[in-house]
PDB file of C-alpha atoms and ligand atoms in Angstrom:
ATOM      1  CA  MET A   1      -0.216   0.171  -0.069  1.00  0.00           C
ATOM      2  CA  ILE A   2       1.216   2.960  -0.747  1.00  0.00           C
ATOM      3  CA  ASP A   3       0.041   6.727   0.700  1.00  0.00           C
ATOM      4  CA  SER A   4      -0.500   9.721  -1.235  1.00  0.00           C
ATOM      5  CA  PRO A   5       1.214  12.689   0.542  1.00  0.00           C
ATOM      6  CA  LYS A   6      -2.006  13.906   0.848  1.00  0.00           C
ATOM      7  CA  SER A   7      -3.252  11.450   3.041  1.00  0.00           C
ATOM      8  CA  ALA A   8       0.121  10.754   4.636  1.00  0.00           C
ATOM      9  CA  ARG A   9      -0.124  14.626   5.755  1.00  0.00           C
ATOM     10  CA  LEU A  10      -2.868  14.291   8.196  1.00  0.00           C
ATOM     11  CA  PRO A  11      -1.848  12.205  10.478  1.00  0.00           C
ATOM     12  CA  ARG A  12       1.571  13.395  10.989  1.00  0.00           C
ATOM     13  CA  LEU A  13       0.636  16.573  11.730  1.00  0.00           C
ATOM     14  CA  SER A  14      -2.000  15.440  13.903  1.00  0.00           C
ATOM     15  CA  LEU A  15       0.582  13.493  16.134  1.00  0.00           C
ATOM     16  CA  ASN A  16       3.005  16.415  15.895  1.00  0.00           C
ATOM     17  CA  ALA A  17       0.453  18.334  17.508  1.00  0.00           C
ATOM     18  CA  ALA A  18      -0.112  15.783  19.790  1.00  0.00           C
ATOM     19  CA  LEU A  19       3.344  15.668  20.615  1.00  0.00           C
ATOM     20  CA  PHE A  20       4.044  19.232  21.433  1.00  0.00           C
ATOM     21  CA  VAL A  21       0.677  19.720  23.566  1.00  0.00           C
ATOM     22  CA  ALA A  22       1.821  16.533  25.429  1.00  0.00           C
ATOM     23  CA  LEU A  23       5.670  18.672  25.999  1.00  0.00           C
ATOM     24  CA  ALA A  24       4.184  21.462  26.322  1.00  0.00           C
ATOM     25  CA  SER A  25       1.648  20.460  29.042  1.00  0.00           C
ATOM     26  CA  GLY A  26       3.817  17.864  30.290  1.00  0.00           C
ATOM     27  CA  PRO A  27       6.619  20.121  32.672  1.00  0.00           C
ATOM     28  CA  LEU A  28       6.869  16.850  35.318  1.00  0.00           C
ATOM     29  CA  ILE A  29       8.407  14.985  32.249  1.00  0.00           C
ATOM     30  CA  VAL A  30      10.094  17.447  30.182  1.00  0.00           C
ATOM     31  CA  GLY A  31      11.926  18.313  33.738  1.00  0.00           C
ATOM     32  CA  PRO A  32      13.720  15.135  34.200  1.00  0.00           C
ATOM     33  CA  ALA A  33      14.865  14.792  30.750  1.00  0.00           C
ATOM     34  CA  PHE A  34      16.791  18.320  31.119  1.00  0.00           C
ATOM     35  CA  ALA A  35      18.333  17.286  34.529  1.00  0.00           C
ATOM     36  CA  GLN A  36      19.760  14.105  32.621  1.00  0.00           C
ATOM     37  CA  GLY A  37      21.094  16.136  29.593  1.00  0.00           C
ATOM     38  CA  SER A  38      22.845  18.872  31.827  1.00  0.00           C
ATOM     39  CA  HIS A  39      24.585  15.988  34.007  1.00  0.00           C
ATOM     40  CA  GLY A  40      25.920  14.238  30.801  1.00  0.00           C
ATOM     41  CA  MET A  41      27.333  18.283  30.375  1.00  0.00           C
ATOM     42  CA  ASP A  42      28.513  18.494  33.248  1.00  0.00           C
ATOM     43  CA  THR A  43      30.440  15.293  32.684  1.00  0.00           C
ATOM     44  CA  MET A  44      31.726  16.681  29.301  1.00  0.00           C
ATOM     45  CA  LYS A  45      32.943  20.340  30.782  1.00  0.00           C
ATOM     46  CA  GLY A  46      35.551  17.851  33.163  1.00  0.00           C
ATOM     47  CA  MET A  47      36.925  16.205  30.417  1.00  0.00           C
ATOM     48  CA  PRO A  48      39.351  19.355  29.196  1.00  0.00           C
ATOM     49  CA  ASP A  49      40.608  19.789  33.023  1.00  0.00           C
ATOM     50  CA  LYS A  50      41.413  16.224  33.498  1.00  0.00           C
ATOM     51  CA  GLY A  51      44.177  16.851  30.112  1.00  0.00           C
ATOM     52  CA  GLY A  52      44.473  20.607  30.938  1.00  0.00           C
ATOM     53  CA  ALA A  53      48.799  19.851  32.202  1.00  0.00           C
ATOM     54  CA  LYS A  54      50.191  21.635  28.988  1.00  0.00           C
ATOM     55  CA  PRO A  55      53.656  21.772  28.891  1.00  0.00           C
ATOM     56  CA  ALA A  56      53.027  25.138  27.822  1.00  0.00           C
ATOM     57  CA  GLY A  57      51.976  26.256  31.334  1.00  0.00           C
ATOM     58  CA  ALA A  58      55.380  25.741  32.400  1.00  0.00           C
ATOM     59  CA  THR A  59      57.465  28.802  33.561  1.00  0.00           C
ATOM     60  CA  SER A  60      60.927  27.387  34.137  1.00  0.00           C
ATOM     61  CA  ALA A  61      62.665  24.590  32.818  1.00  0.00           C
ATOM     62  CA  SER A  62      66.345  22.655  32.434  1.00  0.00           C
ATOM     63  CA  ALA A  63      68.066  22.310  29.491  1.00  0.00           C
ATOM     64  CA  VAL A  64      71.102  21.335  27.727  1.00  0.00           C
ATOM     65  CA  GLY A  65      72.301  22.914  24.726  1.00  0.00           C
ATOM     66  CA  THR A  66      75.605  24.654  22.674  1.00  0.00           C
ATOM     67  CA  VAL A  67      76.733  28.060  23.372  1.00  0.00           C
ATOM     68  CA  GLU A  68      76.877  29.683  19.691  1.00  0.00           C
ATOM     69  CA  ALA A  69      77.086  33.834  20.744  1.00  0.00           C
ATOM     70  CA  ILE A  70      77.788  35.927  23.332  1.00  0.00           C
ATOM     71  CA  ASP A  71      76.478  39.513  24.016  1.00  0.00           C
ATOM     72  CA  SER A  72      78.567  39.493  27.458  1.00  0.00           C
ATOM     73  CA  GLN A  73      77.364  43.887  27.297  1.00  0.00           C
ATOM     74  CA  ASN A  74      74.283  43.452  26.534  1.00  0.00           C
ATOM     75  CA  ARG A  75      73.488  40.160  29.027  1.00  0.00           C
ATOM     76  CA  LYS A  76      72.418  38.050  25.514  1.00  0.00           C
ATOM     77  CA  ILE A  77      73.439  34.493  24.816  1.00  0.00           C
ATOM     78  CA  LYS A  78      72.607  32.998  21.813  1.00  0.00           C
ATOM     79  CA  LEU A  79      72.271  29.068  22.825  1.00  0.00           C
ATOM     80  CA  LYS A  80      71.682  26.197  20.579  1.00  0.00           C
ATOM     81  CA  HIS A  81      69.575  24.119  23.099  1.00  0.00           C
ATOM     82  CA  GLU A  82      67.955  20.442  22.688  1.00  0.00           C
ATOM     83  CA  PRO A  83      64.287  20.135  22.994  1.00  0.00           C
ATOM     84  CA  ILE A  84      62.489  21.342  25.875  1.00  0.00           C
ATOM     85  CA  ALA A  85      59.618  19.284  26.902  1.00  0.00           C
ATOM     86  CA  ALA A  86      58.071  21.452  29.521  1.00  0.00           C
ATOM     87  CA  PHE A  87      57.273  24.447  26.987  1.00  0.00           C
ATOM     88  CA  GLY A  88      56.912  21.921  24.619  1.00  0.00           C
ATOM     89  CA  TRP A  89      59.451  23.062  22.568  1.00  0.00           C
ATOM     90  CA  PRO A  90      62.043  21.098  19.392  1.00  0.00           C
ATOM     91  CA  SER A  91      66.111  21.841  19.353  1.00  0.00           C
ATOM     92  CA  MET A  92      66.451  25.148  18.214  1.00  0.00           C
ATOM     93  CA  SER A  93      68.901  28.034  18.147  1.00  0.00           C
ATOM     94  CA  MET A  94      67.752  31.199  20.263  1.00  0.00           C
ATOM     95  CA  GLU A  95      68.816  33.992  21.744  1.00  0.00           C
ATOM     96  CA  MET A  96      68.204  34.756  25.384  1.00  0.00           C
ATOM     97  CA  THR A  97      68.704  37.213  28.165  1.00  0.00           C
ATOM     98  CA  ALA A  98      71.158  35.921  30.926  1.00  0.00           C
ATOM     99  CA  ALA A  99      70.696  36.657  34.739  1.00  0.00           C
ATOM    100  CA  PRO A 100      72.765  39.007  36.678  1.00  0.00           C
ATOM    101  CA  SER A 101      74.398  35.903  38.648  1.00  0.00           C
ATOM    102  CA  VAL A 102      75.169  33.875  35.312  1.00  0.00           C
ATOM    103  CA  ASP A 103      78.858  35.061  34.470  1.00  0.00           C
ATOM    104  CA  LEU A 104      78.973  35.340  31.119  1.00  0.00           C
ATOM    105  CA  ALA A 105      82.996  34.961  31.279  1.00  0.00           C
ATOM    106  CA  LYS A 106      82.905  30.985  31.849  1.00  0.00           C
ATOM    107  CA  VAL A 107      81.397  30.369  28.684  1.00  0.00           C
ATOM    108  CA  LYS A 108      82.354  31.331  24.923  1.00  0.00           C
ATOM    109  CA  PRO A 109      81.089  29.397  21.616  1.00  0.00           C
ATOM    110  CA  GLY A 110      80.822  25.964  21.266  1.00  0.00           C
ATOM    111  CA  SER A 111      80.678  25.581  25.400  1.00  0.00           C
ATOM    112  CA  LYS A 112      78.246  22.845  25.852  1.00  0.00           C
ATOM    113  CA  VAL A 113      75.924  24.166  28.989  1.00  0.00           C
ATOM    114  CA  ASN A 114      73.488  23.040  31.541  1.00  0.00           C
ATOM    115  CA  PHE A 115      71.647  25.846  31.685  1.00  0.00           C
ATOM    116  CA  THR A 116      67.956  26.950  33.440  1.00  0.00           C
ATOM    117  CA  LEU A 117      65.680  28.753  31.970  1.00  0.00           C
ATOM    118  CA  SER A 118      62.423  31.068  33.072  1.00  0.00           C
ATOM    119  CA  LYS A 119      59.464  32.364  31.315  1.00  0.00           C
ATOM    120  CA  GLY A 120      58.800  36.198  31.891  1.00  0.00           C
ATOM    121  CA  ALA A 121      56.621  38.503  30.778  1.00  0.00           C
ATOM    122  CA  ASN A 122      55.795  38.816  26.631  1.00  0.00           C
ATOM    123  CA  ASP A 123      56.984  35.733  26.106  1.00  0.00           C
ATOM    124  CA  SER A 124      60.541  36.464  27.063  1.00  0.00           C
ATOM    125  CA  TYR A 125      63.418  33.737  28.506  1.00  0.00           C
ATOM    126  CA  THR A 126      65.972  34.443  31.039  1.00  0.00           C
ATOM    127  CA  VAL A 127      68.562  32.020  31.576  1.00  0.00           C
ATOM    128  CA  ASP A 128      68.779  31.634  35.344  1.00  0.00           C
ATOM    129  CA  ALA A 129      71.569  29.480  35.950  1.00  0.00           C
ATOM    130  CA  LEU A 130      74.301  28.444  33.686  1.00  0.00           C
ATOM    131  CA  SER A 131      77.224  25.813  34.104  1.00  0.00           C
ATOM    132  CA  VAL A 132      79.681  24.126  31.689  1.00  0.00           C
ATOM    133  CA  GLN A 133      79.643  20.878  30.890  1.00  0.00           C
TER     134      GLN A 133
HETATM  135 CU1  LIG B 201      64.206  27.622  22.106  1.00  0.00          CU
END
């Protein structure tokens, strides 16, 4: 049996109308359904927080690298460092500011060093401590 569109439309409309009336006039039925839904949402919201320990959140890290250049006058040191997992960095060459406590006279281009790096404002990085390997 194939229903014509016209004959199918009327029952469908009345079914929708009945459903609408039931939903609109039945807050006691709709209420628990919404409560369940929001509980599910709360569970979902918690998920990103669980994985929130991103490496980028670290403010200091220990690393190893090779000195490439030193600018004693401006307290700058260019290091080719190995990957720094705490910052999510691959190995790279970069210039950093040396803290006043760091003795730049101890190092020269080619020196292999252990150093600690801290992240400051505006994504600036400072070498807090440095020792030749
Ligand atoms: Cu770097």
